[in-house]
Coordinates of C-alpha atoms and ligand atoms in Angstrom, one line a residue:
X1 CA -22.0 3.1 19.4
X2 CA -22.5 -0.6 18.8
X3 CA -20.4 -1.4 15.6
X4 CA -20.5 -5.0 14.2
X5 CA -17.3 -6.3 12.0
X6 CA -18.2 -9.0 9.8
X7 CA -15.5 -11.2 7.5
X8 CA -17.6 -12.5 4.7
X9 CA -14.9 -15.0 3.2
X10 CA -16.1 -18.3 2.9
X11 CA -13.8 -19.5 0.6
X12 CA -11.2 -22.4 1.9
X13 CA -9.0 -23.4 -0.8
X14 CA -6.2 -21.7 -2.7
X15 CA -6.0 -22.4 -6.6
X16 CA -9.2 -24.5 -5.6
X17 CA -7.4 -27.3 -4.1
X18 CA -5.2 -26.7 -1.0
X19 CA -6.8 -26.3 2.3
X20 CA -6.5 -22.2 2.8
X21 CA -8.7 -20.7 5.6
X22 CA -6.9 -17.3 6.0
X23 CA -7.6 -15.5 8.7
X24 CA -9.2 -11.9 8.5
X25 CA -6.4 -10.1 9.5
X26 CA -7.9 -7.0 7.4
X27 CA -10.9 -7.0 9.5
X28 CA -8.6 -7.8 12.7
X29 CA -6.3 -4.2 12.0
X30 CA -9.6 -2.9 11.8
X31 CA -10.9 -3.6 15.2
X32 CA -7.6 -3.0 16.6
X33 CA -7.8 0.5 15.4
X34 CA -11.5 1.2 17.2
X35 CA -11.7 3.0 20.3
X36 CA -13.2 0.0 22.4
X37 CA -13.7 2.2 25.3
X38 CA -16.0 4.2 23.0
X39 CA -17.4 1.8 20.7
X40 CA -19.1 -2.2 21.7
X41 CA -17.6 -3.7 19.1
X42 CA -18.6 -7.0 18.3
X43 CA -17.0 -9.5 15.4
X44 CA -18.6 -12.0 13.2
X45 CA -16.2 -13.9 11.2
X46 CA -18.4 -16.1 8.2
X47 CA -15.4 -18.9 7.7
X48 CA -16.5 -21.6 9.1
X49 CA -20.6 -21.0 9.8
X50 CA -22.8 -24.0 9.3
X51 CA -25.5 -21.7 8.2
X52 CA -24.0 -18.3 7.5
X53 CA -26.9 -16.0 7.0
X54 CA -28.8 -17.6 9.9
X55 CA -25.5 -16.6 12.1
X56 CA -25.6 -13.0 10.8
X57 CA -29.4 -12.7 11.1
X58 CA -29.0 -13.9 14.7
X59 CA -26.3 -11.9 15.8
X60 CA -27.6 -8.5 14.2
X61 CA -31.0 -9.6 16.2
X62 CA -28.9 -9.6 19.4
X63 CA -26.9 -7.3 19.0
X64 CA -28.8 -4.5 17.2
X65 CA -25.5 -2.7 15.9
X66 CA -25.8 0.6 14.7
X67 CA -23.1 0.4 12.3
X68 CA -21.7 -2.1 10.4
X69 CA -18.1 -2.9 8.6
X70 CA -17.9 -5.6 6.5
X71 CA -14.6 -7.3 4.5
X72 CA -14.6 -8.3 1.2
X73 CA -11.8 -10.8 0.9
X74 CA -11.9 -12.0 -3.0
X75 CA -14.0 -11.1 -5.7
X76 CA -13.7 -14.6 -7.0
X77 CA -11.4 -17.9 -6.8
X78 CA -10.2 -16.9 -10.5
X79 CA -10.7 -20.8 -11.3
X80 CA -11.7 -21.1 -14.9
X81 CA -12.5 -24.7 -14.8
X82 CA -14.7 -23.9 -11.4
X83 CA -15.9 -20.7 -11.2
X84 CA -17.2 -19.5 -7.7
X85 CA -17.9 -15.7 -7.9
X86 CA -17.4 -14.6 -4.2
X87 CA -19.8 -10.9 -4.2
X88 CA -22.9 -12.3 -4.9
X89 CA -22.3 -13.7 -1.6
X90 CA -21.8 -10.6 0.4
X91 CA -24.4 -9.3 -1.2
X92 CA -26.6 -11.6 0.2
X93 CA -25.4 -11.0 3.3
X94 CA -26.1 -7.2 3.6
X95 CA -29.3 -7.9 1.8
X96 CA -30.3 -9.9 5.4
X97 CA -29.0 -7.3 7.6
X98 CA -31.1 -4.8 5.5
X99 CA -34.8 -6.9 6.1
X100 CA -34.1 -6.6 9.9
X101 CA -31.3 -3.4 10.9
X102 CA -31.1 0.1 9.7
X103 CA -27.1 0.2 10.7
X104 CA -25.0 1.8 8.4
X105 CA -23.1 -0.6 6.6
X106 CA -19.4 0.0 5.4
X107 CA -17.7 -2.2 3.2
X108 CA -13.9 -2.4 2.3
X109 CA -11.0 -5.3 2.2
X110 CA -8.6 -6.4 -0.7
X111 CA -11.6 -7.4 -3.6
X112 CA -13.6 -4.1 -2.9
X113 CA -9.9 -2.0 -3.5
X114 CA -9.2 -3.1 -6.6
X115 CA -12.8 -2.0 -8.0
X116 CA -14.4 0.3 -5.4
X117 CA -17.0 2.1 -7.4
X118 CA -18.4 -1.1 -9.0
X119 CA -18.4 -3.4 -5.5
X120 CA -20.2 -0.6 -3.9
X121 CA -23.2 -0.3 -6.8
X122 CA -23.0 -4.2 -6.8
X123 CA -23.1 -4.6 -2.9
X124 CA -25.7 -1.8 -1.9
X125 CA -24.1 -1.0 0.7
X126 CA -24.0 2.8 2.4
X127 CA -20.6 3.7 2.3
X128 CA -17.3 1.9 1.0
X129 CA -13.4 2.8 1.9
X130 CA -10.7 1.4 -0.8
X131 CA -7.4 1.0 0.7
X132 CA -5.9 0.4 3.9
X133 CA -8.7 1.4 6.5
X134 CA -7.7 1.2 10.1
X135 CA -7.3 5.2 10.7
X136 CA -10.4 5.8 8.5
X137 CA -12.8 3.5 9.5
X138 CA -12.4 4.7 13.3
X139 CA -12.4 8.0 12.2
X140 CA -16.2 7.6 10.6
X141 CA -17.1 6.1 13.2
X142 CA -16.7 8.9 15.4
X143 CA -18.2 10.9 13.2
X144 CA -21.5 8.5 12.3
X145 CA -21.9 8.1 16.0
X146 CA -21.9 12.3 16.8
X147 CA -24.2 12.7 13.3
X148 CA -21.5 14.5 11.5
X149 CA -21.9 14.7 7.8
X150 CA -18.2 15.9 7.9
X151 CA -16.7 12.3 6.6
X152 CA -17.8 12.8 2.9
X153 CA -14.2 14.3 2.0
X154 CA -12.1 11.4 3.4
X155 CA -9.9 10.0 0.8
X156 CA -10.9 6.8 -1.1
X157 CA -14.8 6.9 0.3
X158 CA -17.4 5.7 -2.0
X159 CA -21.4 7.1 -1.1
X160 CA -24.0 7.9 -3.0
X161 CA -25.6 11.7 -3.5
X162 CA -28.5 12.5 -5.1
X163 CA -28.6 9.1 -6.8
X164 CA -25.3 9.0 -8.1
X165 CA -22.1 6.8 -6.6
X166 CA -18.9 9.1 -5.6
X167 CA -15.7 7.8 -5.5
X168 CA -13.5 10.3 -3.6
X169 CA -9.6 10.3 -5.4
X170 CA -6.9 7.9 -3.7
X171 CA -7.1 5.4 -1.1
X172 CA -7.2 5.2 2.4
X173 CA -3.9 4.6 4.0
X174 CA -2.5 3.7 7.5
X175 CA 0.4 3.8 9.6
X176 CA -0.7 0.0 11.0
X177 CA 0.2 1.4 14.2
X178 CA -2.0 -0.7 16.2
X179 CA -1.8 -4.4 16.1
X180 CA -4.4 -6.5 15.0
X181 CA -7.3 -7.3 17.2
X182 CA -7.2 -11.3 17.6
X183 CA -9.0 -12.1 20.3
X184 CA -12.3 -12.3 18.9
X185 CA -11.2 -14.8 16.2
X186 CA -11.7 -19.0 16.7
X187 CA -7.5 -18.9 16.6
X188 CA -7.5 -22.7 17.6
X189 CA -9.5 -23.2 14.4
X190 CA -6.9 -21.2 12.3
X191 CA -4.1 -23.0 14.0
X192 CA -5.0 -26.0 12.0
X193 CA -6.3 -24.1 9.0
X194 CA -3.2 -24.5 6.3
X195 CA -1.1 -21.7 5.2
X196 CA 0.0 -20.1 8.4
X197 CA -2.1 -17.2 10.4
X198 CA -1.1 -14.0 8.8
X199 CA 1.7 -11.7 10.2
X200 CA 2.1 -8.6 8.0
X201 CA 5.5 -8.1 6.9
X202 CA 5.3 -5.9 3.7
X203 CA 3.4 -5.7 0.8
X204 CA 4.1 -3.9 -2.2
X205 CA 1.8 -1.5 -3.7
X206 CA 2.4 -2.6 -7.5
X207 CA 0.8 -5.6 -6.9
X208 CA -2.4 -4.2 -5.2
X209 CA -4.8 -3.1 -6.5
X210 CA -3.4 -3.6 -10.0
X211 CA -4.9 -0.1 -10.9
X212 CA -3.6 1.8 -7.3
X213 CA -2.8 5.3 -7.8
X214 CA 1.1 6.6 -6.0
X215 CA -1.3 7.7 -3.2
X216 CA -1.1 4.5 -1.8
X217 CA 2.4 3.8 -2.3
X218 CA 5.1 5.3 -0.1
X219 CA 8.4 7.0 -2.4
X220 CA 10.2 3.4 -1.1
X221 CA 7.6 2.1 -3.3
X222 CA 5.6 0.1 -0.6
X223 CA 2.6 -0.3 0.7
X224 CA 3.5 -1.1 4.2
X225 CA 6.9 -2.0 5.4
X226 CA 7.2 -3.2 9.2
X227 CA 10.1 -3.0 11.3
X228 CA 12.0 -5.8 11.6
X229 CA 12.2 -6.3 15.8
X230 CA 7.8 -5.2 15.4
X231 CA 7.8 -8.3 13.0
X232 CA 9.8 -10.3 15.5
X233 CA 8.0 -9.1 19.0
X234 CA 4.4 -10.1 17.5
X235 CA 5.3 -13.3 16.3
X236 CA 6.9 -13.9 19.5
X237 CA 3.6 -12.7 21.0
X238 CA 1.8 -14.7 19.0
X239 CA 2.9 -17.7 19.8
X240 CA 2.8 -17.0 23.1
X241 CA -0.8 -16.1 23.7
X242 CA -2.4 -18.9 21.1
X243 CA 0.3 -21.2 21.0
X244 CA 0.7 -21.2 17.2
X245 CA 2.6 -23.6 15.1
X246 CA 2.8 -21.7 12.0
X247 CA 2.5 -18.5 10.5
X248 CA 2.6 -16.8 6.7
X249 CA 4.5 -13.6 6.5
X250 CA 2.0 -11.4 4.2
X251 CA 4.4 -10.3 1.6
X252 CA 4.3 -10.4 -2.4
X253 CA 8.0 -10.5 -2.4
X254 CA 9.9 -11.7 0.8
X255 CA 13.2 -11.6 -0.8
X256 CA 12.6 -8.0 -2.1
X257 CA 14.7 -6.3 -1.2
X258 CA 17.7 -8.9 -0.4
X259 CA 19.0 -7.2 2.7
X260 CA 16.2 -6.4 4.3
X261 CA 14.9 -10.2 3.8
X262 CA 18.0 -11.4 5.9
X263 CA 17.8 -9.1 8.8
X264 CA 14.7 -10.5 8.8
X265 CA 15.2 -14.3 9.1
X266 CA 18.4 -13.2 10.7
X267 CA 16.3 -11.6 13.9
X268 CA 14.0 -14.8 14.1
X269 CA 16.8 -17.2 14.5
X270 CA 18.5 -15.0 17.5
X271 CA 15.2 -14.4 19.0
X272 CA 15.5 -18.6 18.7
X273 CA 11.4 -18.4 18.4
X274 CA 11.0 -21.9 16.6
X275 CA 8.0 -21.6 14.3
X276 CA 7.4 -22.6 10.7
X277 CA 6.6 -20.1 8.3
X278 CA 5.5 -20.0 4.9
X279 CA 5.7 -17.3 2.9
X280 CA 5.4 -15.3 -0.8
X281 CA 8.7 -15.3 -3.5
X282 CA 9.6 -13.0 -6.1
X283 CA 11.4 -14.9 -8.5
X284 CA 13.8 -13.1 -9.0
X285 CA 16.9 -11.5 -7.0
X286 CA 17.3 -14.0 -4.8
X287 CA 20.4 -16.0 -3.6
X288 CA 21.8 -18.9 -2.1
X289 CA 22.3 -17.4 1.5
X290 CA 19.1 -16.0 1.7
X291 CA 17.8 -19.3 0.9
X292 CA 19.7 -21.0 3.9
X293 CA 18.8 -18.5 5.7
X294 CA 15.5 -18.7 5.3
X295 CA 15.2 -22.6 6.0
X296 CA 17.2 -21.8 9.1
X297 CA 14.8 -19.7 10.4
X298 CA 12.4 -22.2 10.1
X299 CA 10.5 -21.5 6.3
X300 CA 8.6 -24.4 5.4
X301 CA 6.9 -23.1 1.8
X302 CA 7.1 -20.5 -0.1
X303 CA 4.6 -19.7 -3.0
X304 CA 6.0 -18.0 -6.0
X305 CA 4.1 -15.3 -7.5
X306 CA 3.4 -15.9 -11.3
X307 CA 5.2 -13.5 -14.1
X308 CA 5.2 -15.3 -17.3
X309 CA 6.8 -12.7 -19.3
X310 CA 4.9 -12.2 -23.0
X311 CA 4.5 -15.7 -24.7
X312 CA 4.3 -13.6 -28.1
X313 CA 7.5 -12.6 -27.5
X314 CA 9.6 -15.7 -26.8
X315 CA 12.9 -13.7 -25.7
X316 CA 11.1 -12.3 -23.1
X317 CA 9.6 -15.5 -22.1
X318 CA 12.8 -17.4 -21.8
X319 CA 14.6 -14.7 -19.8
X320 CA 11.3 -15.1 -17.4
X321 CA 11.8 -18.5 -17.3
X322 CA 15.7 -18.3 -16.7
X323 CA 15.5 -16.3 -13.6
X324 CA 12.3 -18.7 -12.0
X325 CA 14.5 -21.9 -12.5
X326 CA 17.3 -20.4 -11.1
X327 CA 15.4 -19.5 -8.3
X328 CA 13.4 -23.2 -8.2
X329 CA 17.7 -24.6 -8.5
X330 CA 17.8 -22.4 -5.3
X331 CA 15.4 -23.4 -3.3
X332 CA 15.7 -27.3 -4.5
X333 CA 19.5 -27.2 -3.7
X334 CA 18.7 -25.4 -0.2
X335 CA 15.7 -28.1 0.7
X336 CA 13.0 -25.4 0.3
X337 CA 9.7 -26.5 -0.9
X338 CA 8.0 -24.1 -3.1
X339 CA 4.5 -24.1 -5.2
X340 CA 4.7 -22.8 -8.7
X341 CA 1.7 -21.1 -10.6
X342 CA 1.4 -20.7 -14.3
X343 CA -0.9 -19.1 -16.6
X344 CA -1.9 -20.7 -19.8
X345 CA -3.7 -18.8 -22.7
X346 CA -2.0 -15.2 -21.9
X347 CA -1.9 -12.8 -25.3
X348 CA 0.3 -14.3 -27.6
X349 CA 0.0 -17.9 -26.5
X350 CA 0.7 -20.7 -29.3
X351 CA 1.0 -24.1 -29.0
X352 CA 5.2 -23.7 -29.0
X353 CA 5.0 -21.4 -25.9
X354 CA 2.6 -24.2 -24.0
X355 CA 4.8 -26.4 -24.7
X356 CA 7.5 -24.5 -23.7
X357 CA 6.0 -23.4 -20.0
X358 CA 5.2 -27.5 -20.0
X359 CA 9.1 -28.6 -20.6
X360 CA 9.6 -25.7 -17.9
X361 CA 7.6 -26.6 -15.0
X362 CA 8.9 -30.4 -15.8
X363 CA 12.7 -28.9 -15.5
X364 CA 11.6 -28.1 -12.2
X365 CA 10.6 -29.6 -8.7
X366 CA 8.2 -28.0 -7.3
X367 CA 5.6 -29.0 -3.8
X368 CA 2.6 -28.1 -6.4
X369 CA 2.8 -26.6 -9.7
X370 CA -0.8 -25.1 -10.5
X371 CA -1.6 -24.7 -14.2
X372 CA -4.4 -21.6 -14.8
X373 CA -6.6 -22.1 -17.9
X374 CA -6.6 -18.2 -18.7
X375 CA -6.1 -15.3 -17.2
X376 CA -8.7 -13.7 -14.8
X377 CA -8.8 -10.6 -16.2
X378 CA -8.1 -7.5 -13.6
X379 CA -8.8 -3.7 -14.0
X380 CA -5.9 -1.6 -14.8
X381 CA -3.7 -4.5 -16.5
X382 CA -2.7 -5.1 -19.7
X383 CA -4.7 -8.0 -20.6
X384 CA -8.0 -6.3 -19.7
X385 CA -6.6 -3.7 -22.2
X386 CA -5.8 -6.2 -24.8
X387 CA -9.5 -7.7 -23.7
X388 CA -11.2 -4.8 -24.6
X389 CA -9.5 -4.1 -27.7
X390 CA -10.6 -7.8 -28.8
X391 CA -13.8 -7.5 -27.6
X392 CA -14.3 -9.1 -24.5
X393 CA -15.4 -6.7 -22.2
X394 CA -16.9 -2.9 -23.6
X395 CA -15.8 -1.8 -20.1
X396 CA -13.5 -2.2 -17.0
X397 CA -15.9 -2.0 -14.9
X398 CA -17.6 -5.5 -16.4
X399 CA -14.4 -7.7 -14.2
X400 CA -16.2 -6.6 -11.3
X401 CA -17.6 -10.4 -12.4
X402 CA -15.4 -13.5 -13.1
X403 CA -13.8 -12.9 -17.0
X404 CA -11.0 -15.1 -18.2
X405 CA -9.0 -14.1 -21.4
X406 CA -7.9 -17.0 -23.7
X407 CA -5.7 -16.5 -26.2
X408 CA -7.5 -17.5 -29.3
X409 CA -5.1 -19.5 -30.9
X410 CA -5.3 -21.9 -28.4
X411 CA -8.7 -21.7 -27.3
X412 CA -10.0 -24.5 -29.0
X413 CA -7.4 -27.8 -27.3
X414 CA -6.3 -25.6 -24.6
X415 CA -8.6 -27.7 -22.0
X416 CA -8.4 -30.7 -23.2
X417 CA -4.8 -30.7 -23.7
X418 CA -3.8 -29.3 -20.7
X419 CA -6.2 -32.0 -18.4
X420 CA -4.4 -34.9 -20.7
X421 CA -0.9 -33.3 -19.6
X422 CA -1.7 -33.3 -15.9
X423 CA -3.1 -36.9 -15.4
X424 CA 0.3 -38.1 -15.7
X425 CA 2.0 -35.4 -13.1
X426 CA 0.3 -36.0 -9.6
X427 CA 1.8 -32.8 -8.1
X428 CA 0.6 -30.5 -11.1
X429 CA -3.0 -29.4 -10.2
X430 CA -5.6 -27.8 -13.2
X431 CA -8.0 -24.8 -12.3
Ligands
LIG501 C1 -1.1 -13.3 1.6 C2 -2.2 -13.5 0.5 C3 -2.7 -14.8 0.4 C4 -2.3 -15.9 1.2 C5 -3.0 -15.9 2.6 C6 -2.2 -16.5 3.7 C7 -2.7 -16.3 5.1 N1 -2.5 -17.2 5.9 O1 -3.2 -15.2 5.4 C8 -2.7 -17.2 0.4 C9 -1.5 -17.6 -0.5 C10 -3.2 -18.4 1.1 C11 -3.8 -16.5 -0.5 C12 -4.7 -17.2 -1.2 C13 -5.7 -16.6 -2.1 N2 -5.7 -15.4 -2.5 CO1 -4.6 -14.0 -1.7 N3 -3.5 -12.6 -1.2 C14 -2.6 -12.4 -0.2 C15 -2.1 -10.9 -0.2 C16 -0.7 -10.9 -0.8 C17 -2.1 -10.3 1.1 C18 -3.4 -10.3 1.9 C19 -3.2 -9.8 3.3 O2 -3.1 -10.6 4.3 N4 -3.1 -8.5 3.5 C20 -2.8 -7.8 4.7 C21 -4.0 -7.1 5.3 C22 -3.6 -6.3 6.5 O3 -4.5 -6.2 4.3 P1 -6.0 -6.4 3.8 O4 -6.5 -7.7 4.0 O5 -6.0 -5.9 2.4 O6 -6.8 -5.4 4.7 C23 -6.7 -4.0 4.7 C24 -7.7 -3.3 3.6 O7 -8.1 -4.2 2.6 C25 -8.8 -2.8 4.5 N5 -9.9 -3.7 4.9 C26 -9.9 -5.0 5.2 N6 -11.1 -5.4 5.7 C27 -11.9 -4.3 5.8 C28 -13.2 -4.1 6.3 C29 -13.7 -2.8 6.2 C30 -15.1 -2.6 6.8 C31 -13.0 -1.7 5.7 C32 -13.6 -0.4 5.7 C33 -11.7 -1.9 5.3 C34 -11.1 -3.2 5.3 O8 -8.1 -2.4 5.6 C35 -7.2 -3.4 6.0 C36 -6.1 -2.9 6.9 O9 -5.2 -2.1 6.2 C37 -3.1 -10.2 -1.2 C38 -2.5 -9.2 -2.1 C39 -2.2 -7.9 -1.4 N7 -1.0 -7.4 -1.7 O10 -2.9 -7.4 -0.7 C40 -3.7 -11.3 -2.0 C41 -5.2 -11.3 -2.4 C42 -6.0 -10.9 -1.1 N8 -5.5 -12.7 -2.7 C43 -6.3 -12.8 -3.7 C44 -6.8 -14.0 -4.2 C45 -7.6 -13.9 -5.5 C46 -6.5 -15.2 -3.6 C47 -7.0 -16.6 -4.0 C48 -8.5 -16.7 -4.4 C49 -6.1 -17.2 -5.1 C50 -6.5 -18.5 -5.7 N9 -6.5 -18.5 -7.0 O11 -6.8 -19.4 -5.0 C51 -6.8 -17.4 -2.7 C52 -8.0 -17.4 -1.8 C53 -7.8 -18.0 -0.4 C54 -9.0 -18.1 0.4 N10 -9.3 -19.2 0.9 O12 -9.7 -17.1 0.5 C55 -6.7 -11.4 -4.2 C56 -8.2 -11.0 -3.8 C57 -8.9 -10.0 -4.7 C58 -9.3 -10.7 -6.0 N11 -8.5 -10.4 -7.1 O13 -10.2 -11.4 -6.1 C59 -5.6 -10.5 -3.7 C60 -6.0 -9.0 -3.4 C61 -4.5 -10.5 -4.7 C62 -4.8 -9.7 -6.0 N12 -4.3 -8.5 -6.2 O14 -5.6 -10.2 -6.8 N13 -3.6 -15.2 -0.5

């Protein structure tokens, strides 16, 4: 069967200012875990397309697939000062394959997983798999190619019946047994693209989707966790066959847990690879040697991940803060740049509390602090339950567009104070 894969992100910065092209690597486990010997499989990656609908219209045209898998990255850049909503996108997208190919077209990736039943009815597509899809999506492929209605029970599959959109319980998992198919990727291009090209590492299922049910989390409480000389061997690998500079170990939390983190850097510097690599912090339990060890192993960045604790509940907020700037003390003792995010307007914000995240990220010395107006409200957390109670959004499944809560105490000089506060700090970016 003649399947076509097609990335759909477009979107090149992160916290709409630094140059971020990440490369698909969703879509890339995917075709690594087709039978090619079986299946043509052909890949059509949108990021850097002149004219992207003419580039899909042209290859469908050529290549006539009969079905089609397409990645949905992010459902938006979650800027409230510059909203780009990323779906409407994709949707145009499948609406072009639709005027010229009957294929059946599959969507999945990290923005349809967090709200499957609502991408799908959005998107119009045939069939959607939330979740980590490798095994899956070669398994319906076997099964669309020998007509098999069989598929319909797969875990975390969305399809319509009779009119009406099913959304089979859990997620798809995977064992990400097969590496990622590369080779059908402009590499060179995302050797220069910012950020690293992505080597999985681990990622932690309480971070994604905000709303995922145990079924995607092992009992360790992750979502995948490599082995350390697997890690080590494909970046090796990697470097080898594409000559890469730089990486970005996927992870929401590479020092969780500790020990694990310094095996890791631990391997790199003995396998002596030499590359840079950037990465995701938790801040929080995190030390000194891990820090070193880290830099010695060639880190560059890390990006922490934002947890602001409850500004209506100061305690809470300073012990937050306590644990980040000891980290930050870390990483600036240790030579380690890092990027900072905060998020302004949470429940419970009052002026006392800006000003106190203000006097915090000025304690600090971070590559890039970025300051959120808002918080873009996701399914399953607290805020969107603190959003509907206030009136919002009547339902969840509204986030499926951009929707920024603002505390309403500061609603009103949040903007305007925070643009004032940055002018003066060249490494503080607004969005
Ligand atoms: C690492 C990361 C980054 C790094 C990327 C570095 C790099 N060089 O790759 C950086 C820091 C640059 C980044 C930036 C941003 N990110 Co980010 N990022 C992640 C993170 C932690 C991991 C993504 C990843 O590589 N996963 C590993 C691969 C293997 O998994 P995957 O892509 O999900 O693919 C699997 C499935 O989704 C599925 N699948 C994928 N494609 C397809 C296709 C089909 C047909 C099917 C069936 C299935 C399928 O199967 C795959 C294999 O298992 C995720 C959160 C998370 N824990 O997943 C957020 C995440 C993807 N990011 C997100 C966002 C919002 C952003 C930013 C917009 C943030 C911002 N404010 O600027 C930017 C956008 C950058 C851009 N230009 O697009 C969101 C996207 C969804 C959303 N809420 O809109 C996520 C999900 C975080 C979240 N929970 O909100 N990010």
């Amino acid at each position: 069967m003649r399947v076509l894969l097609i990335a759909t992100n477009r979107n090149n910065r992160y916290q709409s200012r630094l140059n971020a092209q990440p490369m698909p690597i969703g879509l890339a486990y995917i075709a690594g875990h087709l039978d090619h010997e079986r299946h043509e499989v052909k890949v059509l990656d949108l990021m850097f397309s002149d004219d992207h609908l003419a580039d899909v219209e042209a290859t469908v045209k050529e290549f006539q697939p009969q079905m089609v898998g397409m990645s949905v990255r992010n459902l938006s850049n979650h800027s409230y000062l510059n909203t780009i909503w990323a779906l409407p996108h994709s949707k145009e997208v499948i609406d072009r394959i639709r005027t010229i190919s009957d294929a059946v077209i599959v969507c999945g990736g990290p923005a349809f997983s967090i709200m499957p039943t609502e991408c799908f009815e959005y998107l119009g597509c045939d069939i959607g798999l939330a979740g980590d899809a490798g095994e899956t999506f070669a398994a319906l492929a076997e099964s669309i190619e020998i007509g098999e209605p069989s598929y319909f029970d797969l875990p975390g599959l969305v399809y319509k019946k009779d009119g009406h959109t099913i959304r089979n319980e859990g997620y798809c998992t995977s064992a990400f047994a097969q590496s990622p198919r590369l080779e059908d990727l402009d590499m060179a291009r995302y050797n220069k693209a910012g950020f690293g090209i992505g080597i999985l590492t681990k990622l932690g299922g309480f971070y994604y989707p905000a709303n995922a049910s145990d079924a995607q989390i092992d009992e360790s409480g992750w979502r995948v966790i490599r082995p350390i000389d697997e890690v080590v061997a494909e970046v090796k690998s990697m470097k080898d066959r594409f000559d890469m500079k730089k990486v970005f170990f996927v992870d929401n939390g590479f020092n969780l847990p500790l020990d694990h983190a310094k095996s890791l850097c631990s391997a790199i510097i003995e396998a002596d690879i030499n590359i840079r690599w950037n990465t995701c912090l938790a801040p929080f339990d995190c030390d000194t040697e891990l820090i070193g060890l880290m830099k010695d192993a060639g880190c560059g960045l890390v990006m922490m991940v934002n947890r602001s604790g409850n500004p209506g509940d100061m305690g809470s907020m300073v012990e937050e803060n306590d644990a980040l700037a000891e980290v930050c003390r870390m990483c600036d003792e240790g030579g380690l740049h890092y990027n900072l995010g905060k998020q302004f307007g949470e429940p419970g914000e009052t002026r006392e509390s800006v000003d106190n995240k203000l006097d915090f990220l000025r304690s600090v010395n971070p590559a890039l602090a970025s300051l959120r107006v808002g918080v873009s409200v996701m399914p399953g957390t607290e805020v969107a339950l603190i959003a509907k109670q206030e009136g919002l959004i009547k339902d969840e499944s509204e986030l499926v567009k951009p929707t920024f809560y603002i505390a309403n105490e500061v609603k009103e000089w949040i903007v305007d104070y925070l643009k004032e506060q940055v002018q003066s700090e060249p490494r503080w970016n607004l969005s």
